[in-house]
PDB file of C-alpha atoms in Angstrom:
ATOM      1  CA  MET Z  24      -3.684  -5.553 -30.086  1.00  0.00           C
ATOM      2  CA  ASP Z  25      -5.257  -2.778 -32.112  1.00  0.00           C
ATOM      3  CA  SER Z  26      -3.763   0.528 -31.471  1.00  0.00           C
ATOM      4  CA  LEU Z  27      -7.078   1.894 -30.112  1.00  0.00           C
ATOM      5  CA  VAL Z  28      -9.101  -0.542 -27.785  1.00  0.00           C
ATOM      6  CA  SER Z  29     -12.723  -0.302 -26.510  1.00  0.00           C
ATOM      7  CA  THR Z  30     -13.720  -0.122 -22.889  1.00  0.00           C
ATOM      8  CA  GLU Z  31     -15.489  -3.500 -23.588  1.00  0.00           C
ATOM      9  CA  TRP Z  32     -12.270  -4.929 -24.867  1.00  0.00           C
ATOM     10  CA  LEU Z  33     -10.207  -3.842 -21.815  1.00  0.00           C
ATOM     11  CA  ALA Z  34     -12.710  -5.149 -19.236  1.00  0.00           C
ATOM     12  CA  SER Z  35     -12.510  -8.562 -20.805  1.00  0.00           C
ATOM     13  CA  GLU Z  36      -8.875  -8.377 -20.780  1.00  0.00           C
ATOM     14  CA  LEU Z  37      -8.104  -7.161 -17.150  1.00  0.00           C
ATOM     15  CA  GLY Z  38      -6.265  -9.568 -15.253  1.00  0.00           C
ATOM     16  CA  ALA Z  39      -4.167 -11.122 -18.054  1.00  0.00           C
ATOM     17  CA  SER Z  40      -0.609 -11.857 -17.189  1.00  0.00           C
ATOM     18  CA  ASP Z  41       1.092  -9.814 -19.857  1.00  0.00           C
ATOM     19  CA  LEU Z  42      -1.568  -6.996 -19.735  1.00  0.00           C
ATOM     20  CA  ARG Z  43      -0.360  -3.485 -18.106  1.00  0.00           C
ATOM     21  CA  VAL Z  44      -2.730  -0.455 -17.784  1.00  0.00           C
ATOM     22  CA  VAL Z  45      -1.268   2.967 -17.413  1.00  0.00           C
ATOM     23  CA  ASP Z  46      -2.853   6.265 -16.505  1.00  0.00           C
ATOM     24  CA  ALA Z  47      -1.117   9.111 -18.328  1.00  0.00           C
ATOM     25  CA  THR Z  48      -3.248  11.896 -17.524  1.00  0.00           C
ATOM     26  CA  TRP Z  49      -1.565  15.237 -17.566  1.00  0.00           C
ATOM     27  CA  VAL Z  50      -2.661  18.766 -17.155  1.00  0.00           C
ATOM     28  CA  ILE Z  51      -1.082  22.343 -17.154  1.00  0.00           C
ATOM     29  CA  ALA Z  52       0.115  23.346 -13.566  1.00  0.00           C
ATOM     30  CA  GLY Z  53      -3.044  24.972 -11.857  1.00  0.00           C
ATOM     31  CA  GLN Z  54      -5.642  22.811 -13.645  1.00  0.00           C
ATOM     32  CA  GLY Z  55      -5.859  19.935 -11.395  1.00  0.00           C
ATOM     33  CA  ASP Z  56      -3.847  17.136  -9.644  1.00  0.00           C
ATOM     34  CA  PRO Z  57      -3.769  13.998 -11.776  1.00  0.00           C
ATOM     35  CA  VAL Z  58      -1.872  12.007  -9.038  1.00  0.00           C
ATOM     36  CA  ALA Z  59      -4.490  12.684  -6.454  1.00  0.00           C
ATOM     37  CA  ASP Z  60      -7.187  11.864  -9.134  1.00  0.00           C
ATOM     38  CA  TYR Z  61      -5.433   8.613  -9.576  1.00  0.00           C
ATOM     39  CA  GLU Z  62      -5.055   7.667  -6.176  1.00  0.00           C
ATOM     40  CA  ARG Z  63      -8.862   8.437  -5.734  1.00  0.00           C
ATOM     41  CA  ALA Z  64      -9.921   6.228  -8.537  1.00  0.00           C
ATOM     42  CA  HIS Z  65      -8.169   4.309 -11.413  1.00  0.00           C
ATOM     43  CA  ILE Z  66      -8.912   1.238 -13.670  1.00  0.00           C
ATOM     44  CA  PRO Z  67      -8.271  -1.846 -11.527  1.00  0.00           C
ATOM     45  CA  GLY Z  68      -4.434  -2.585 -11.946  1.00  0.00           C
ATOM     46  CA  ALA Z  69      -3.425   0.586 -13.655  1.00  0.00           C
ATOM     47  CA  VAL Z  70      -0.199   2.367 -12.775  1.00  0.00           C
ATOM     48  CA  PHE Z  71       0.428   6.253 -12.889  1.00  0.00           C
ATOM     49  CA  LEU Z  72       2.891   7.499 -15.393  1.00  0.00           C
ATOM     50  CA  ASP Z  73       3.730  10.894 -14.646  1.00  0.00           C
ATOM     51  CA  LEU Z  74       4.546  12.634 -17.837  1.00  0.00           C
ATOM     52  CA  GLU Z  75       5.724  15.783 -16.097  1.00  0.00           C
ATOM     53  CA  ASP Z  76       8.635  13.468 -14.506  1.00  0.00           C
ATOM     54  CA  VAL Z  77       9.333  11.470 -17.758  1.00  0.00           C
ATOM     55  CA  ARG Z  78      10.707  14.259 -19.648  1.00  0.00           C
ATOM     56  CA  ASP Z  79      14.061  15.804 -20.478  1.00  0.00           C
ATOM     57  CA  THR Z  80      14.660  17.787 -17.411  1.00  0.00           C
ATOM     58  CA  ALA Z  81      17.923  19.105 -18.559  1.00  0.00           C
ATOM     59  CA  SER Z  82      16.238  21.030 -21.413  1.00  0.00           C
ATOM     60  CA  PRO Z  83      14.748  24.371 -20.956  1.00  0.00           C
ATOM     61  CA  LEU Z  84      11.600  23.429 -22.981  1.00  0.00           C
ATOM     62  CA  PRO Z  85       8.715  22.072 -20.961  1.00  0.00           C
ATOM     63  CA  MET Z  86       8.057  18.659 -22.396  1.00  0.00           C
ATOM     64  CA  MET Z  87      11.001  17.196 -24.286  1.00  0.00           C
ATOM     65  CA  LEU Z  88      11.482  13.523 -24.630  1.00  0.00           C
ATOM     66  CA  PRO Z  89      13.788  12.043 -22.112  1.00  0.00           C
ATOM     67  CA  PRO Z  90      17.013  10.177 -22.786  1.00  0.00           C
ATOM     68  CA  ALA Z  91      16.260   6.403 -23.730  1.00  0.00           C
ATOM     69  CA  GLU Z  92      17.752   5.266 -20.338  1.00  0.00           C
ATOM     70  CA  LYS Z  93      15.600   7.322 -18.275  1.00  0.00           C
ATOM     71  CA  PHE Z  94      12.669   6.532 -19.976  1.00  0.00           C
ATOM     72  CA  ALA Z  95      13.672   2.838 -19.534  1.00  0.00           C
ATOM     73  CA  GLY Z  96      14.187   3.154 -15.774  1.00  0.00           C
ATOM     74  CA  ARG Z  97      10.863   5.097 -15.060  1.00  0.00           C
ATOM     75  CA  MET Z  98       8.988   2.485 -16.946  1.00  0.00           C
ATOM     76  CA  GLN Z  99      10.735  -0.658 -15.316  1.00  0.00           C
ATOM     77  CA  SER Z 100      10.063   0.958 -11.933  1.00  0.00           C
ATOM     78  CA  LEU Z 101       6.127   0.887 -12.782  1.00  0.00           C
ATOM     79  CA  GLY Z 102       6.428  -2.805 -13.833  1.00  0.00           C
ATOM     80  CA  LEU Z 103       6.317  -2.089 -17.553  1.00  0.00           C
ATOM     81  CA  GLY Z 104       8.639  -4.271 -19.600  1.00  0.00           C
ATOM     82  CA  ASP Z 105       9.504  -6.235 -22.602  1.00  0.00           C
ATOM     83  CA  GLY Z 106       6.815  -8.472 -23.432  1.00  0.00           C
ATOM     84  CA  SER Z 107       3.899  -6.371 -22.075  1.00  0.00           C
ATOM     85  CA  ARG Z 108       0.838  -5.440 -23.839  1.00  0.00           C
ATOM     86  CA  ILE Z 109       0.328  -1.777 -22.494  1.00  0.00           C
ATOM     87  CA  VAL Z 110      -3.002   0.106 -22.846  1.00  0.00           C
ATOM     88  CA  VAL Z 111      -2.843   3.679 -21.987  1.00  0.00           C
ATOM     89  CA  TYR Z 112      -5.737   5.921 -20.806  1.00  0.00           C
ATOM     90  CA  ASP Z 113      -6.246   9.437 -19.495  1.00  0.00           C
ATOM     91  CA  ASN Z 114      -8.833  11.896 -18.045  1.00  0.00           C
ATOM     92  CA  SER Z 115      -7.311  15.134 -19.647  1.00  0.00           C
ATOM     93  CA  PRO Z 116      -8.840  17.693 -22.200  1.00  0.00           C
ATOM     94  CA  TYR Z 117      -5.418  17.246 -23.832  1.00  0.00           C
ATOM     95  CA  LYS Z 118      -5.885  13.665 -24.547  1.00  0.00           C
ATOM     96  CA  THR Z 119      -2.471  12.952 -22.911  1.00  0.00           C
ATOM     97  CA  ALA Z 120      -2.560   9.040 -23.589  1.00  0.00           C
ATOM     98  CA  ALA Z 121      -1.380   9.956 -27.277  1.00  0.00           C
ATOM     99  CA  ARG Z 122       1.672  11.483 -25.628  1.00  0.00           C
ATOM    100  CA  ALA Z 123       2.529   8.408 -23.703  1.00  0.00           C
ATOM    101  CA  TRP Z 124       1.732   6.083 -26.637  1.00  0.00           C
ATOM    102  CA  PHE Z 125       4.332   8.284 -29.009  1.00  0.00           C
ATOM    103  CA  MET Z 126       6.847   8.089 -26.203  1.00  0.00           C
ATOM    104  CA  PHE Z 127       6.373   4.239 -25.970  1.00  0.00           C
ATOM    105  CA  LYS Z 128       6.628   3.764 -29.681  1.00  0.00           C
ATOM    106  CA  THR Z 129       9.692   6.068 -29.912  1.00  0.00           C
ATOM    107  CA  PHE Z 130      11.472   4.042 -27.345  1.00  0.00           C
ATOM    108  CA  GLY Z 131      10.744   0.813 -28.915  1.00  0.00           C
ATOM    109  CA  ALA Z 132       7.517  -0.641 -27.147  1.00  0.00           C
ATOM    110  CA  HIS Z 133       5.375  -1.729 -30.167  1.00  0.00           C
ATOM    111  CA  ASP Z 134       2.291  -3.590 -28.443  1.00  0.00           C
ATOM    112  CA  VAL Z 135       0.719  -0.170 -27.160  1.00  0.00           C
ATOM    113  CA  ALA Z 136      -2.855   0.972 -27.459  1.00  0.00           C
ATOM    114  CA  ILE Z 137      -5.009   3.829 -26.256  1.00  0.00           C
ATOM    115  CA  LEU Z 138      -8.220   3.211 -24.480  1.00  0.00           C
ATOM    116  CA  ASP Z 139     -10.714   4.943 -26.692  1.00  0.00           C
ATOM    117  CA  GLY Z 140     -12.851   7.439 -24.527  1.00  0.00           C
ATOM    118  CA  GLY Z 141     -10.609   7.211 -21.736  1.00  0.00           C
ATOM    119  CA  PHE Z 142     -11.341   7.204 -18.062  1.00  0.00           C
ATOM    120  CA  ALA Z 143     -14.353   9.323 -18.609  1.00  0.00           C
ATOM    121  CA  LYS Z 144     -15.744   6.724 -20.752  1.00  0.00           C
ATOM    122  CA  TRP Z 145     -15.092   3.936 -18.172  1.00  0.00           C
ATOM    123  CA  ARG Z 146     -16.656   5.702 -15.395  1.00  0.00           C
ATOM    124  CA  ALA Z 147     -19.749   6.685 -17.569  1.00  0.00           C
ATOM    125  CA  GLU Z 148     -20.383   2.922 -18.046  1.00  0.00           C
ATOM    126  CA  GLY Z 149     -20.067   2.120 -14.455  1.00  0.00           C
ATOM    127  CA  ARG Z 150     -17.165  -0.098 -14.579  1.00  0.00           C
ATOM    128  CA  ALA Z 151     -15.033  -0.990 -11.652  1.00  0.00           C
ATOM    129  CA  VAL Z 152     -12.300   1.145 -10.168  1.00  0.00           C
ATOM    130  CA  ASP Z 153      -9.762   0.829  -7.506  1.00  0.00           C
ATOM    131  CA  SER Z 154      -8.103   3.470  -5.257  1.00  0.00           C
ATOM    132  CA  GLY Z 155      -4.642   3.961  -3.753  1.00  0.00           C
ATOM    133  CA  ARG Z 156      -1.485   3.260  -5.771  1.00  0.00           C
ATOM    134  CA  GLU Z 157      -0.754   0.065  -7.537  1.00  0.00           C
ATOM    135  CA  THR Z 158       2.624  -1.603  -7.028  1.00  0.00           C
ATOM    136  CA  LEU Z 159       3.989  -4.049  -9.628  1.00  0.00           C
ATOM    137  CA  CYS Z 160       7.128  -5.879  -9.793  1.00  0.00           C
ATOM    138  CA  HIS Z 161      10.263  -4.281 -11.444  1.00  0.00           C
ATOM    139  CA  ARG Z 162      10.508  -5.701 -14.896  1.00  0.00           C
ATOM    140  CA  ARG Z 163      13.134  -5.310 -17.445  1.00  0.00           C
ATOM    141  CA  LEU Z 164      12.558  -2.848 -20.481  1.00  0.00           C
ATOM    142  CA  THR Z 165      14.879  -2.630 -23.419  1.00  0.00           C
ATOM    143  CA  ALA Z 166      14.638   0.816 -24.468  1.00  0.00           C
ATOM    144  CA  ARG Z 167      15.782   1.582 -28.240  1.00  0.00           C
ATOM    145  CA  ALA Z 168      15.524   5.267 -29.114  1.00  0.00           C
ATOM    146  CA  ASP Z 169      14.152   5.560 -32.628  1.00  0.00           C
ATOM    147  CA  ARG Z 170      13.742   9.235 -33.279  1.00  0.00           C
ATOM    148  CA  LYS Z 171      13.337   8.976 -37.114  1.00  0.00           C
ATOM    149  CA  GLN Z 172       9.879  10.579 -36.513  1.00  0.00           C
ATOM    150  CA  VAL Z 173      11.051  13.279 -34.258  1.00  0.00           C
ATOM    151  CA  ARG Z 174      12.025  16.704 -35.668  1.00  0.00           C
ATOM    152  CA  THR Z 175      14.286  19.371 -34.147  1.00  0.00           C
ATOM    153  CA  LEU Z 176      14.361  23.022 -34.512  1.00  0.00           C
ATOM    154  CA  ALA Z 177      17.081  22.492 -37.060  1.00  0.00           C
ATOM    155  CA  ASP Z 178      14.927  20.160 -39.053  1.00  0.00           C
ATOM    156  CA  MET Z 179      11.936  22.595 -38.982  1.00  0.00           C
ATOM    157  CA  LYS Z 180      14.124  25.514 -40.270  1.00  0.00           C
ATOM    158  CA  ALA Z 181      15.318  23.368 -43.249  1.00  0.00           C
ATOM    159  CA  ASN Z 182      11.650  22.170 -44.054  1.00  0.00           C
ATOM    160  CA  MET Z 183      10.678  26.148 -44.228  1.00  0.00           C
ATOM    161  CA  ASP Z 184      13.257  26.080 -47.342  1.00  0.00           C
ATOM    162  CA  SER Z 185      12.224  22.530 -48.849  1.00  0.00           C
ATOM    163  CA  GLY Z 186       8.766  22.321 -48.001  1.00  0.00           C
ATOM    164  CA  ALA Z 187       9.293  18.494 -47.664  1.00  0.00           C
ATOM    165  CA  GLU Z 188       6.937  18.016 -44.901  1.00  0.00           C
ATOM    166  CA  GLN Z 189       3.624  19.537 -44.193  1.00  0.00           C
ATOM    167  CA  VAL Z 190       3.411  21.312 -40.876  1.00  0.00           C
ATOM    168  CA  VAL Z 191       0.053  20.504 -38.912  1.00  0.00           C
ATOM    169  CA  ASP Z 192      -0.700  22.370 -35.689  1.00  0.00           C
ATOM    170  CA  ALA Z 193      -2.746  20.957 -32.900  1.00  0.00           C
ATOM    171  CA  ARG Z 194      -3.289  24.319 -31.036  1.00  0.00           C
ATOM    172  CA  SER Z 195      -6.888  25.903 -30.958  1.00  0.00           C
ATOM    173  CA  THR Z 196      -7.515  28.262 -33.765  1.00  0.00           C
ATOM    174  CA  SER Z 197      -7.364  31.475 -31.703  1.00  0.00           C
ATOM    175  CA  ARG Z 198      -3.682  30.536 -30.569  1.00  0.00           C
ATOM    176  CA  PHE Z 199      -2.867  29.541 -34.228  1.00  0.00           C
ATOM    177  CA  THR Z 200      -3.832  32.837 -35.602  1.00  0.00           C
ATOM    178  CA  GLY Z 201      -2.441  34.875 -32.798  1.00  0.00           C
ATOM    179  CA  GLU Z 202      -5.791  36.403 -31.830  1.00  0.00           C
ATOM    180  CA  GLU Z 203      -5.155  34.819 -28.143  1.00  0.00           C
ATOM    181  CA  PRO Z 204      -1.911  35.244 -26.512  1.00  0.00           C
ATOM    182  CA  GLU Z 205       0.423  32.361 -25.592  1.00  0.00           C
ATOM    183  CA  PRO Z 206       0.234  31.255 -22.053  1.00  0.00           C
ATOM    184  CA  ARG Z 207       3.941  32.043 -21.617  1.00  0.00           C
ATOM    185  CA  ALA Z 208       4.802  35.643 -21.737  1.00  0.00           C
ATOM    186  CA  GLU Z 209       8.046  35.157 -23.258  1.00  0.00           C
ATOM    187  CA  ILE Z 210       6.642  33.303 -26.336  1.00  0.00           C
ATOM    188  CA  ALA Z 211       5.255  35.044 -29.649  1.00  0.00           C
ATOM    189  CA  SER Z 212       2.003  34.574 -31.097  1.00  0.00           C
ATOM    190  CA  GLY Z 213       1.153  32.927 -34.323  1.00  0.00           C
ATOM    191  CA  HIS Z 214       2.295  29.982 -36.067  1.00  0.00           C
ATOM    192  CA  ILE Z 215       4.990  28.498 -38.178  1.00  0.00           C
ATOM    193  CA  PRO Z 216       4.525  30.118 -41.763  1.00  0.00           C
ATOM    194  CA  GLY Z 217       2.522  27.710 -44.160  1.00  0.00           C
ATOM    195  CA  ALA Z 218       1.362  25.427 -41.273  1.00  0.00           C
ATOM    196  CA  HIS Z 219      -2.299  23.727 -41.343  1.00  0.00           C
ATOM    197  CA  ASN Z 220      -4.464  24.044 -38.370  1.00  0.00           C
ATOM    198  CA  VAL Z 221      -6.263  21.077 -36.941  1.00  0.00           C
ATOM    199  CA  PRO Z 222      -7.237  21.593 -33.200  1.00  0.00           C
ATOM    200  CA  ILE Z 223      -7.535  18.334 -31.582  1.00  0.00           C
ATOM    201  CA  ALA Z 224     -11.372  18.492 -30.496  1.00  0.00           C
ATOM    202  CA  ARG Z 225     -12.045  18.093 -34.323  1.00  0.00           C
ATOM    203  CA  LEU Z 226     -10.939  14.426 -33.946  1.00  0.00           C
ATOM    204  CA  PHE Z 227     -13.331  13.222 -31.394  1.00  0.00           C
ATOM    205  CA  ASP Z 228     -16.995  12.355 -31.229  1.00  0.00           C
ATOM    206  CA  ALA Z 229     -19.381  13.898 -28.476  1.00  0.00           C
ATOM    207  CA  ASP Z 230     -18.525  10.861 -26.043  1.00  0.00           C
ATOM    208  CA  GLY Z 231     -14.940  11.709 -26.198  1.00  0.00           C
ATOM    209  CA  THR Z 232     -14.003   8.714 -28.509  1.00  0.00           C
ATOM    210  CA  TYR Z 233     -12.003   9.021 -31.747  1.00  0.00           C
ATOM    211  CA  LYS Z 234     -13.922   9.629 -34.961  1.00  0.00           C
ATOM    212  CA  SER Z 235     -14.005   6.704 -37.432  1.00  0.00           C
ATOM    213  CA  PRO Z 236     -10.843   6.653 -39.934  1.00  0.00           C
ATOM    214  CA  GLU Z 237     -12.834   8.006 -42.651  1.00  0.00           C
ATOM    215  CA  ALA Z 238     -14.050  10.881 -40.543  1.00  0.00           C
ATOM    216  CA  ILE Z 239     -10.555  11.480 -39.371  1.00  0.00           C
ATOM    217  CA  ALA Z 240      -9.333  11.670 -42.894  1.00  0.00           C
ATOM    218  CA  GLN Z 241     -11.914  14.178 -43.795  1.00  0.00           C
ATOM    219  CA  VAL Z 242     -10.825  16.311 -40.890  1.00  0.00           C
ATOM    220  CA  PHE Z 243      -7.387  16.456 -42.219  1.00  0.00           C
ATOM    221  CA  ALA Z 244      -8.740  17.093 -45.942  1.00  0.00           C
ATOM    222  CA  ASP Z 245     -10.783  20.038 -44.752  1.00  0.00           C
ATOM    223  CA  ALA Z 246      -7.862  21.562 -42.948  1.00  0.00           C
ATOM    224  CA  GLY Z 247      -5.954  21.398 -46.624  1.00  0.00           C
ATOM    225  CA  VAL Z 248      -3.747  18.774 -45.568  1.00  0.00           C
ATOM    226  CA  ASP Z 249      -2.674  15.871 -48.326  1.00  0.00           C
ATOM    227  CA  VAL Z 250      -2.542  12.800 -45.905  1.00  0.00           C
ATOM    228  CA  ASP Z 251      -0.624  11.147 -48.802  1.00  0.00           C
ATOM    229  CA  ARG Z 252       2.327  13.657 -48.510  1.00  0.00           C
ATOM    230  CA  PRO Z 253       4.840  13.734 -45.560  1.00  0.00           C
ATOM    231  CA  ILE Z 254       3.482  15.380 -42.202  1.00  0.00           C
ATOM    232  CA  VAL Z 255       5.085  16.798 -39.028  1.00  0.00           C
ATOM    233  CA  THR Z 256       2.761  17.639 -36.298  1.00  0.00           C
ATOM    234  CA  THR Z 257       3.223  20.465 -33.722  1.00  0.00           C
ATOM    235  CA  CYS Z 258       1.493  22.225 -30.867  1.00  0.00           C
ATOM    236  CA  GLY Z 259       2.607  24.195 -27.894  1.00  0.00           C
ATOM    237  CA  SER Z 260       4.798  21.599 -26.073  1.00  0.00           C
ATOM    238  CA  GLY Z 261       4.665  18.332 -28.180  1.00  0.00           C
ATOM    239  CA  VAL Z 262       1.741  17.006 -26.129  1.00  0.00           C
ATOM    240  CA  THR Z 263      -1.065  17.459 -28.161  1.00  0.00           C
ATOM    241  CA  ALA Z 264       0.795  17.212 -31.413  1.00  0.00           C
ATOM    242  CA  SER Z 265       0.874  13.339 -30.427  1.00  0.00           C
ATOM    243  CA  VAL Z 266      -2.778  13.368 -30.745  1.00  0.00           C
ATOM    244  CA  LEU Z 267      -2.563  14.456 -34.421  1.00  0.00           C
ATOM    245  CA  ALA Z 268       0.409  11.958 -34.772  1.00  0.00           C
ATOM    246  CA  PHE Z 269      -2.021   9.105 -33.320  1.00  0.00           C
ATOM    247  CA  ALA Z 270      -5.036  10.190 -35.495  1.00  0.00           C
ATOM    248  CA  LEU Z 271      -2.961   9.989 -38.625  1.00  0.00           C
ATOM    249  CA  HIS Z 272      -1.656   6.499 -37.526  1.00  0.00           C
ATOM    250  CA  ARG Z 273      -5.155   5.476 -37.193  1.00  0.00           C
ATOM    251  CA  ILE Z 274      -5.687   6.231 -40.849  1.00  0.00           C
ATOM    252  CA  GLY Z 275      -2.538   4.415 -41.784  1.00  0.00           C
ATOM    253  CA  LYS Z 276      -0.122   7.387 -41.930  1.00  0.00           C
ATOM    254  CA  ASP Z 277       3.236   7.751 -39.898  1.00  0.00           C
ATOM    255  CA  ALA Z 278       3.585  11.372 -39.149  1.00  0.00           C
ATOM    256  CA  ALA Z 279       6.755  12.865 -37.662  1.00  0.00           C
ATOM    257  CA  LEU Z 280       6.553  15.160 -34.526  1.00  0.00           C
ATOM    258  CA  TYR Z 281       8.255  18.532 -33.692  1.00  0.00           C
ATOM    259  CA  ASP Z 282       9.169  18.026 -30.054  1.00  0.00           C
ATOM    260  CA  GLY Z 283       9.988  21.484 -29.297  1.00  0.00           C
ATOM    261  CA  SER Z 284       6.898  22.781 -30.879  1.00  0.00           C
ATOM    262  CA  TRP Z 285       5.722  26.458 -30.575  1.00  0.00           C
ATOM    263  CA  SER Z 286       7.397  26.562 -27.007  1.00  0.00           C
ATOM    264  CA  GLU Z 287      10.841  26.383 -29.067  1.00  0.00           C
ATOM    265  CA  TRP Z 288       9.799  28.001 -32.290  1.00  0.00           C
ATOM    266  CA  GLY Z 289       7.790  30.900 -30.687  1.00  0.00           C
ATOM    267  CA  ALA Z 290      10.557  31.863 -28.275  1.00  0.00           C
ATOM    268  CA  ASP Z 291      13.279  31.829 -30.801  1.00  0.00           C
ATOM    269  CA  PRO Z 292      13.950  35.375 -32.273  1.00  0.00           C
ATOM    270  CA  THR Z 293      15.460  34.000 -35.423  1.00  0.00           C
ATOM    271  CA  THR Z 294      12.373  32.012 -36.473  1.00  0.00           C
ATOM    272  CA  PRO Z 295       9.515  33.463 -38.835  1.00  0.00           C
ATOM    273  CA  LYS Z 296       6.151  33.571 -37.348  1.00  0.00           C
ATOM    274  CA  GLU Z 297       2.831  34.177 -39.128  1.00  0.00           C
ATOM    275  CA  THR Z 298      -0.560  35.230 -37.847  1.00  0.00           C
ATOM    276  CA  GLY Z 299      -3.940  35.072 -39.413  1.00  0.00           C
ATOM    277  CA  PRO Z 300      -5.651  32.012 -40.635  1.00  0.00           C
ATOM    278  CA  ALA Z 301      -3.939  29.358 -42.475  1.00  0.00           C
TER     279      ALA Z 301
END
């Protein structure tokens, strides 16, 4: 299974015994109710993965990766387990299927794909939907946390000195430059010094599908990023940084991700901040 699948492909595979479809829609509080939207309409057989619930609730940061055992428990209760082919989709402006994809890969589930164009494209094509909640049998998932592609605050501070990894920020240009204040009052404006800015909207065509690999590579090149050198992605809370990581994966590059992102860096009085364009 490719890491990016079309609506046509998914429609032809629905009902396969090893296929699991997952709605991973997440939005910022006050922007909607993804659970209610899922219950009103979802791709037949899809279960709802609540990204707000599947996080490290012991951390003061908003969306940190959970312990492996918590992730495994939540996925098993959804009927997602070893041997499953998992297709993740969303209906979010933040393209949150990519965050679910990154989590699955981090915890050892390798046969995972994103539905290109998400639920919006599925609905626009008039494809079948179901309502209510899907209930699948509990299935064993062996979660093996592999955090080699996850960066901590200490890693990012060390990188300031070494310059070993290019930092690429997924936030909007106005937040990156500091022209627009951060949504959380306690967090400074700006970006990590030396970072490049690739807002996620640049990675998609008008219909919400990912651009071609060639076009994705050009987006990064236009932002001054050398995709042949190591990259760590960042954003506000680690969610849209996952979109950058997935896009880089599409062009054969394995990027790391700074999980605390600007929620951590921007709130830390000891970290340097920079404003203005890259």
